[in-house]
Coordinates of C-alpha atoms and ligand atoms in Angstrom, one line a residue:
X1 CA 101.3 80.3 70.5
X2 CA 102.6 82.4 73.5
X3 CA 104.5 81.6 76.1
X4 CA 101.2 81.9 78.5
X5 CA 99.0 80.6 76.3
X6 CA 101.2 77.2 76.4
X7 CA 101.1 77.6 80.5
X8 CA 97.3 77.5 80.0
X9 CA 97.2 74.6 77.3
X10 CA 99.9 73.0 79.7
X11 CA 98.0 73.3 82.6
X12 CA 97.5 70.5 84.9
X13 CA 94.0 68.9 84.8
X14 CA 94.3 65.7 86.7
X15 CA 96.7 63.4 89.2
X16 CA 98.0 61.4 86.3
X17 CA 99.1 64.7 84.7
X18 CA 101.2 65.9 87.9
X19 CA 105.1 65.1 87.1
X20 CA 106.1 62.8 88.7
X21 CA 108.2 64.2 91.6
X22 CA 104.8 64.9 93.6
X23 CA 104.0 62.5 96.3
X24 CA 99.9 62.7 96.4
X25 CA 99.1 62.4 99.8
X26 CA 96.3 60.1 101.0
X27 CA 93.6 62.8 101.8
X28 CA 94.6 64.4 98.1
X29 CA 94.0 60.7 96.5
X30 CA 90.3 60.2 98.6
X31 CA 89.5 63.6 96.5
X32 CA 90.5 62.6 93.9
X33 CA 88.8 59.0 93.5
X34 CA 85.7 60.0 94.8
X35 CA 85.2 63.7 93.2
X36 CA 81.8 64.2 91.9
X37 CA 82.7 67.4 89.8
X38 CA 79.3 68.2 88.9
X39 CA 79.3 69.3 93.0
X40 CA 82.8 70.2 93.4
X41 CA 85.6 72.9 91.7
X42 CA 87.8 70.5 89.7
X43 CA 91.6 70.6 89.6
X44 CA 93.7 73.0 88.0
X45 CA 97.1 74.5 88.0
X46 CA 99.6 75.8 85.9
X47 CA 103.2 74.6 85.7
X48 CA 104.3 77.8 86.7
X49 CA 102.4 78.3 89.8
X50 CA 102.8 74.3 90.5
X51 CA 106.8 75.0 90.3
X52 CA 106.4 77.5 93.1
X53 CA 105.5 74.5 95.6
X54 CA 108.0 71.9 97.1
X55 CA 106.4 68.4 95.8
X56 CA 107.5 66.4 98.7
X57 CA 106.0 68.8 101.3
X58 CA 101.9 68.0 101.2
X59 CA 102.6 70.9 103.9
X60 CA 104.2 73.5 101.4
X61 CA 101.9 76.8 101.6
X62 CA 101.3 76.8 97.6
X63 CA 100.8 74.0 97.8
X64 CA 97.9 73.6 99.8
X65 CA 96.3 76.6 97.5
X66 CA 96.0 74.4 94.4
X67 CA 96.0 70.5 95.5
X68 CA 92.1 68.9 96.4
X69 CA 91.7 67.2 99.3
X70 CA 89.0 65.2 100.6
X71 CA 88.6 67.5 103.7
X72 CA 86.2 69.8 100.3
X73 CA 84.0 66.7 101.0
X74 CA 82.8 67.9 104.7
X75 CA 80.1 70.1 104.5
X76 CA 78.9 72.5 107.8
X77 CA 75.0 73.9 108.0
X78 CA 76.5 77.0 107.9
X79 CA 78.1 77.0 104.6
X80 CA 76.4 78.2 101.3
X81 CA 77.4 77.4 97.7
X82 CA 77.3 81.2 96.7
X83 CA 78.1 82.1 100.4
X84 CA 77.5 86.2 99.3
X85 CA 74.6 86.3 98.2
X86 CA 75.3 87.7 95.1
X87 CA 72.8 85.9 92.8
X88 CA 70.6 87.8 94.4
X89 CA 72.0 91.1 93.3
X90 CA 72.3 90.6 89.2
X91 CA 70.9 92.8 87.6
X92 CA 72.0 91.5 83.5
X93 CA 73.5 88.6 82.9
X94 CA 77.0 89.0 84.9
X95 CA 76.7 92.0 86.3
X96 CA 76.1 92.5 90.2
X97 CA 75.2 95.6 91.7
X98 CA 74.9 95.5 95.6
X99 CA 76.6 99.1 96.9
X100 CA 75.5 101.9 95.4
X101 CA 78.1 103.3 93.6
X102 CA 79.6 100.1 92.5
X103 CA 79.2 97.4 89.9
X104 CA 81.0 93.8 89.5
X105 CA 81.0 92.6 86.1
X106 CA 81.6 89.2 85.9
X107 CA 82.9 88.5 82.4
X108 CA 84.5 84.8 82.4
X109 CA 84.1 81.5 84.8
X110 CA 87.0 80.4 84.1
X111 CA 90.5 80.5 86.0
X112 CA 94.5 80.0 85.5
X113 CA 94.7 78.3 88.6
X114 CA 91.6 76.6 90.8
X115 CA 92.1 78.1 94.1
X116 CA 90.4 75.6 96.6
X117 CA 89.4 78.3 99.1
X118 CA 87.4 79.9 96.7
X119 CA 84.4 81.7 97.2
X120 CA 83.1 81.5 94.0
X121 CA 84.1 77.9 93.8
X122 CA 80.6 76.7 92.8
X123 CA 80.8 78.7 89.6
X124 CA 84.1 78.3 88.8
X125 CA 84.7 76.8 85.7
X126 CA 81.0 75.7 84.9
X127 CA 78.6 76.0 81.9
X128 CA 78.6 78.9 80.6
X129 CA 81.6 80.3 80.3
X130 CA 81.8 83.8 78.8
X131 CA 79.6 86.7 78.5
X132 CA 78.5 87.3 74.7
X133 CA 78.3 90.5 72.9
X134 CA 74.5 90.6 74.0
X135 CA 75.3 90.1 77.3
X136 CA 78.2 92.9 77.5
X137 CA 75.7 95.3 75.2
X138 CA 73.2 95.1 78.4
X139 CA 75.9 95.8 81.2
X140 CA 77.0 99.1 79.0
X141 CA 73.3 99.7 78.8
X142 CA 72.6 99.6 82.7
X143 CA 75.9 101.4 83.7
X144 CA 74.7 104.2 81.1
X145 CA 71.3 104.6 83.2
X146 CA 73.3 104.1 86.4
X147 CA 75.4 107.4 86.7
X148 CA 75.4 106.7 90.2
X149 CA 77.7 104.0 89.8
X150 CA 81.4 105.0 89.9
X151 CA 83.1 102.4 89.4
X152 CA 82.9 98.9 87.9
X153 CA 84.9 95.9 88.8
X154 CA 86.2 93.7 85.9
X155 CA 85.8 90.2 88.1
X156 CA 85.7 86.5 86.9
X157 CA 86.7 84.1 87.5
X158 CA 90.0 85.6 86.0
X159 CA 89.6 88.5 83.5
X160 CA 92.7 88.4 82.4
X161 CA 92.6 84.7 81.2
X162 CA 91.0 86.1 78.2
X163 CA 93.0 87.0 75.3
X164 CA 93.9 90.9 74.1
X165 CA 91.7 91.7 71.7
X166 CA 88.7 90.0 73.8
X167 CA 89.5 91.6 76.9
X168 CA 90.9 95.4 75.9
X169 CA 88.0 95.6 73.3
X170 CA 85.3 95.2 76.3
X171 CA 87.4 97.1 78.2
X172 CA 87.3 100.0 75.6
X173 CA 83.6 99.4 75.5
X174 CA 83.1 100.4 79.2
X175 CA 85.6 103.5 78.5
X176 CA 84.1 104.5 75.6
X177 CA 80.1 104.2 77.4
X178 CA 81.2 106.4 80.7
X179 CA 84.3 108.7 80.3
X180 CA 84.6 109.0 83.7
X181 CA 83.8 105.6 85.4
X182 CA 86.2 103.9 87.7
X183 CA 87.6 100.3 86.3
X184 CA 89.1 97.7 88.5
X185 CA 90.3 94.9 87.4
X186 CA 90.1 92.0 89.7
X187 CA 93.0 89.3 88.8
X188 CA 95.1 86.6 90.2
X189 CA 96.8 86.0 87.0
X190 CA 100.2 88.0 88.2
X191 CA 100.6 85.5 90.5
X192 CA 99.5 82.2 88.9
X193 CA 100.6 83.1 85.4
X194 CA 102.6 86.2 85.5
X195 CA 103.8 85.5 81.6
X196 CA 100.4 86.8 81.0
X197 CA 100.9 90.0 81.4
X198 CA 102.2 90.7 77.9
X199 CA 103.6 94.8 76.7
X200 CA 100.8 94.5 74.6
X201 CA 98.3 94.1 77.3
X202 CA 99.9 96.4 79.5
X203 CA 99.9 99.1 77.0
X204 CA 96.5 98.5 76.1
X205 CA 95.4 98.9 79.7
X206 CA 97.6 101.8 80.1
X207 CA 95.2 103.5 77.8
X208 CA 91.9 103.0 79.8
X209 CA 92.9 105.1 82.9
X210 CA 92.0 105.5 85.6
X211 CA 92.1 101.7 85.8
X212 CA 93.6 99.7 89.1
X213 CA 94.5 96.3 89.2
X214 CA 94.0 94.5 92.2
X215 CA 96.2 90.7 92.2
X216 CA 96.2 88.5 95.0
X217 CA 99.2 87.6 97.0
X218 CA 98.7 85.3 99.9
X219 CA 102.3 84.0 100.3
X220 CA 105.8 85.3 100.1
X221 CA 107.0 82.6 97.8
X222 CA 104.6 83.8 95.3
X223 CA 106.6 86.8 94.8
X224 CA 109.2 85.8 92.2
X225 CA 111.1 86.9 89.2
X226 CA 108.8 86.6 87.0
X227 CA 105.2 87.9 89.3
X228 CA 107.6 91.0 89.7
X229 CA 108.1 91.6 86.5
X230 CA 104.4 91.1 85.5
X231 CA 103.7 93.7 88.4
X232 CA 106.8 96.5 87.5
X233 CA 105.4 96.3 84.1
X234 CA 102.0 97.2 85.1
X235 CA 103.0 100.2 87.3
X236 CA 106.2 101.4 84.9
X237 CA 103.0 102.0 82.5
X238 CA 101.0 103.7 85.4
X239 CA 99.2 101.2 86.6
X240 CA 98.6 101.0 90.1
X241 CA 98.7 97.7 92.0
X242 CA 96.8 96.8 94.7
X243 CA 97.0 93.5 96.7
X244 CA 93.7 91.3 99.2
X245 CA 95.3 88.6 100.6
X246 CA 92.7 85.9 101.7
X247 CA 94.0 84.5 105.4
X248 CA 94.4 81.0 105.1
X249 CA 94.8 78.5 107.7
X250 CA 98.5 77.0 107.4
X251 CA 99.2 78.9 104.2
X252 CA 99.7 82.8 106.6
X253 CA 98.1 82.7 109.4
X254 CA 101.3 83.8 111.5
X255 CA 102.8 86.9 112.0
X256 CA 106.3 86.1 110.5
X257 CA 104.8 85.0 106.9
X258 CA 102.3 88.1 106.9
X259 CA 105.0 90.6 108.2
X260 CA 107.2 89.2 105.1
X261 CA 104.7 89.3 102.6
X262 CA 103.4 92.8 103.7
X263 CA 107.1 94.0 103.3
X264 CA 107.6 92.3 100.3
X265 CA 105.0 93.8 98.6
X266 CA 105.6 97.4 99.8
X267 CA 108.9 97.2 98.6
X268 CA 107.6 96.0 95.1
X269 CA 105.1 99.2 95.1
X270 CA 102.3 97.0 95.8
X271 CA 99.8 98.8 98.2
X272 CA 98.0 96.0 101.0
X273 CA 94.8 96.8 100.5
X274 CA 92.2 94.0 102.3
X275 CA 93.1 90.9 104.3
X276 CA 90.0 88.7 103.9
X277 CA 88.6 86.7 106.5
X278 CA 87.5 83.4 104.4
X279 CA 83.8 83.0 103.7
X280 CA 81.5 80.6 104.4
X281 CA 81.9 78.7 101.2
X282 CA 80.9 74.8 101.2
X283 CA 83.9 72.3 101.6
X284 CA 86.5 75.2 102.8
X285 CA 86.7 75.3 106.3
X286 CA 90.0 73.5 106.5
X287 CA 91.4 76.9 105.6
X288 CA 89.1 78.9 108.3
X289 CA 91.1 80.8 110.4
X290 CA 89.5 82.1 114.1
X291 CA 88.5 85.7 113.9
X292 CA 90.2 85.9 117.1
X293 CA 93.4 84.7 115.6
X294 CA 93.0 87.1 112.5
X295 CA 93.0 90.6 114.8
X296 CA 96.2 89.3 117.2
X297 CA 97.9 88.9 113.9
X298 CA 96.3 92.7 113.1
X299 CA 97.6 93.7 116.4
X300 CA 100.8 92.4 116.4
X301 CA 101.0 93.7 112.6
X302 CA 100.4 97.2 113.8
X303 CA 103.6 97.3 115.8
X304 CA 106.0 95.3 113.6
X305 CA 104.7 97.3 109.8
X306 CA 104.2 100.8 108.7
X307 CA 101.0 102.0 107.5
X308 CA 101.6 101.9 104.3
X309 CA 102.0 98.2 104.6
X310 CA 98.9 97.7 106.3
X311 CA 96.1 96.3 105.1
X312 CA 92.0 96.5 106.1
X313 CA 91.3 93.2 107.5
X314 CA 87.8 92.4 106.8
X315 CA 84.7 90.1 106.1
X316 CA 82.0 89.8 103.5
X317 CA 79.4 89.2 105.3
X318 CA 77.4 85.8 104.7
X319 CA 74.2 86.1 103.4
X320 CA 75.2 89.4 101.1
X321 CA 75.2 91.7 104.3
X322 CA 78.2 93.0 102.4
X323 CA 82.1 93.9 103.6
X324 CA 82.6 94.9 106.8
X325 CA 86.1 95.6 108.8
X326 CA 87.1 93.3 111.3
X327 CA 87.2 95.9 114.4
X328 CA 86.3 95.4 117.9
X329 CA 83.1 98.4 116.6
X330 CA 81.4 95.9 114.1
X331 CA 81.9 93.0 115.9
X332 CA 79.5 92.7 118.7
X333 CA 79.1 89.7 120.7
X334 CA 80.9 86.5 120.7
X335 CA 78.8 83.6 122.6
X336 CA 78.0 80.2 122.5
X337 CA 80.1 79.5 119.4
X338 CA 79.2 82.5 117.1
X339 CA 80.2 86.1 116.7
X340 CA 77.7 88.9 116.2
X341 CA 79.1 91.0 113.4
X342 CA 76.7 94.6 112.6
X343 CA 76.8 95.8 109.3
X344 CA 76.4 99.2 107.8
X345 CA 73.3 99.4 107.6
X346 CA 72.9 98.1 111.0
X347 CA 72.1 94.3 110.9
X348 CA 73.7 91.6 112.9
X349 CA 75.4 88.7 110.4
X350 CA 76.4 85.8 112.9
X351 CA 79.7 83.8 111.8
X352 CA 81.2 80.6 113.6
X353 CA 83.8 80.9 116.2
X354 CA 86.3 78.3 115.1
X355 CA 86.4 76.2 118.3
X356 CA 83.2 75.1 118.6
X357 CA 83.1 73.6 115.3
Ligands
LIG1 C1 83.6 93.5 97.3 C2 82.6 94.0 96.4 C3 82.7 95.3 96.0 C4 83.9 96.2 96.3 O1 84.0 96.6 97.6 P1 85.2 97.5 98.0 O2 85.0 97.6 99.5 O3 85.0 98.8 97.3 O4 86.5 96.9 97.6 C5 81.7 95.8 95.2 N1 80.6 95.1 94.9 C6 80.5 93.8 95.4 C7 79.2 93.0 95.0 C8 81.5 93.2 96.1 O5 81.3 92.0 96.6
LIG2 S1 91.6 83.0 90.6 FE1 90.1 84.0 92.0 S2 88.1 83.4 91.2 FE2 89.6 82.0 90.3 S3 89.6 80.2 91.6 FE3 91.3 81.6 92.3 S4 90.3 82.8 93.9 FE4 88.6 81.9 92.7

């Protein structure tokens, strides 16, 4: 067995697992007794990615990205389980096509890491895990009749949490269907299990081009040894790497953590590509962050970072009104507890201001 494939097998499932330096706090321990897991993501985490945090600190920044709490039990109005919309957009089992020249292919529901912010967290890890040969047969099918499609995003759950010959051989699929077509890989296995990224997976993907892979980074101590190496390897082999953060309330929301990540991953050849104002996902808005506290950071980023550095800072829209910047153009009203964000094709999406809620 490989060294990630033990990380997986090794992964920690539940409280009693945890070693025994953690101190669970009490909100962690409410989740945890009271979890209905039919309605809620369950727990997982790698030893890797759980060595990051400080165990002591129910404050540390990683740590808040992979431990429960019973603050996923409070549900607003306003929150939806698939918060995008993107049901609604399938068109074959896995495979969502909202923008016109764009696909997301869904292959897996499973994860290295269960990020508690996430927006997919209602289909995280559930039934029905993998797409089947049938499944991926129908997506080549569609993308074939689809020329206006571009480009396709390879999206999970995690991709990459399948092995090589699963996930290069429908990779090679797509490649060998559209010569030209555009893949992205969407992955946040360079930074929850870095030892994934294996020479023989690199140079697999390395033959697919033009492929991108776009990780997410949300914290400066995720960038270590080992994520570097995962990430060098990857754009040694031409491979380029792009980064969307997710802005997370006491995890980066202040201008000293983004400032260092931003740097950090410049220097490591990692082009910043979105910031991500959370959506409205059920059981998450402990990590909402105020709009109006997302552009000062934006501001104050613009005088402190180079461009290179800088990312888009946007918001998909709830209700699948799709991804919109966060610019003072598209957002346009705030009043009475809501701001009035237009979308590209014109319609107003309303999302709440963080103070009256
Ligand atoms: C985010 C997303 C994309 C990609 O959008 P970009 O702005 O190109 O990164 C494509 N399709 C769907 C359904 C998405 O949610
Ligand atoms: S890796 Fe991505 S899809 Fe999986 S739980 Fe984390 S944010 Fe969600």
């Amino acid at each position: 067995m490989s060294n990630w494939e033990k990380q997986l097998k090794n992964c920690y499932t539940s409280p009693k697992k945890l070693p025994n330096s953690i101190k669970i706090s009490v909100q962690e321990e409410k989740f945890f007794k009271k979890v209905n897991i039919q309605e809620h993501l369950s727990f997982q985490v790698t030893p890797y990615y759980f060595s990051l945090a400080n165990p002591q600190d129910n404050n540390d920044p990683i740590r808040k990205q992979f431990m429960p709490t019973a603050k996923e039990f409070i549900f607003h109005e306003y929150e939806l389980k698939d918060p995008l919309a993107e049901n609604e957009y399938i068109v074959s089992p896995g495979l969502i096509h909202r923008y016109p020249d764009r696909v997301v292919l869904r292959l897996t529901t499973r994860c290295a890491v269960h990020c508690r912010y996430c927006y997919r967290r209602f289909a995280i890890d559930k039934a029905s895990c993998e797409l089947n040969e049938k499944d991926i047969e129908q997506a080549l099918l569609y993308i074939d009749k689809h020329p206006e499609v571009e480009e396709i995003l390879v999206s999970g759950g995690d991709p990459l949490i399948l092995n090589d010959n699963k996930i290069l051989s429908i990779l090679r699929k797509i490649r060998q269907q559209r010569k030209d077509i555009v893949i992205r890989v969407g992955t946040r296995i360079p930074v929850v299990l870095p030892q994934r990224i294996t020479k023989n997976l690199v140079h697999g993907l390395a033959k697919l081009k033009p492929l991108w892979i776009i990780t997410q980074f949300n914290h400066p101590l995720e960038i270590t040894p080992l994520s570097i190496k995962a990430i060098s390897r990857l754009i040694d082999n031409g491979i380029p790497v792009l980064n969307q953060a997710v802005l997370l309330k006491g995890v980066n929301d202040n201008i000293e953590i983004m400032t260092l990540l931003l740097h950090i991953l410049v220097k490591h050849r990692i082009k910043a590509y979105y910031l991500f104002q959370t959506d409205l996902v059920k059981g998450t808005s402990h990590f909402r962050t105020d709009i109006k506290k997302g552009l000062q950071i934006m501001r104050q980023l613009s005088s402190k970072i180079s461009g290179l550095s800088m990312p888009v800072y946007a918001l998909d829209l709830p209700g699948g009104g799709g991804k919109v910047p966060l610019t003072k153009d598209y957002i346009k009203q705030v009043k009475a507890g809501w701001y009035y964000i237009e979308n590209y094709q014109g319609t107003i999406y309303k999302y709440p201001q963080e103070s009256f809620r």
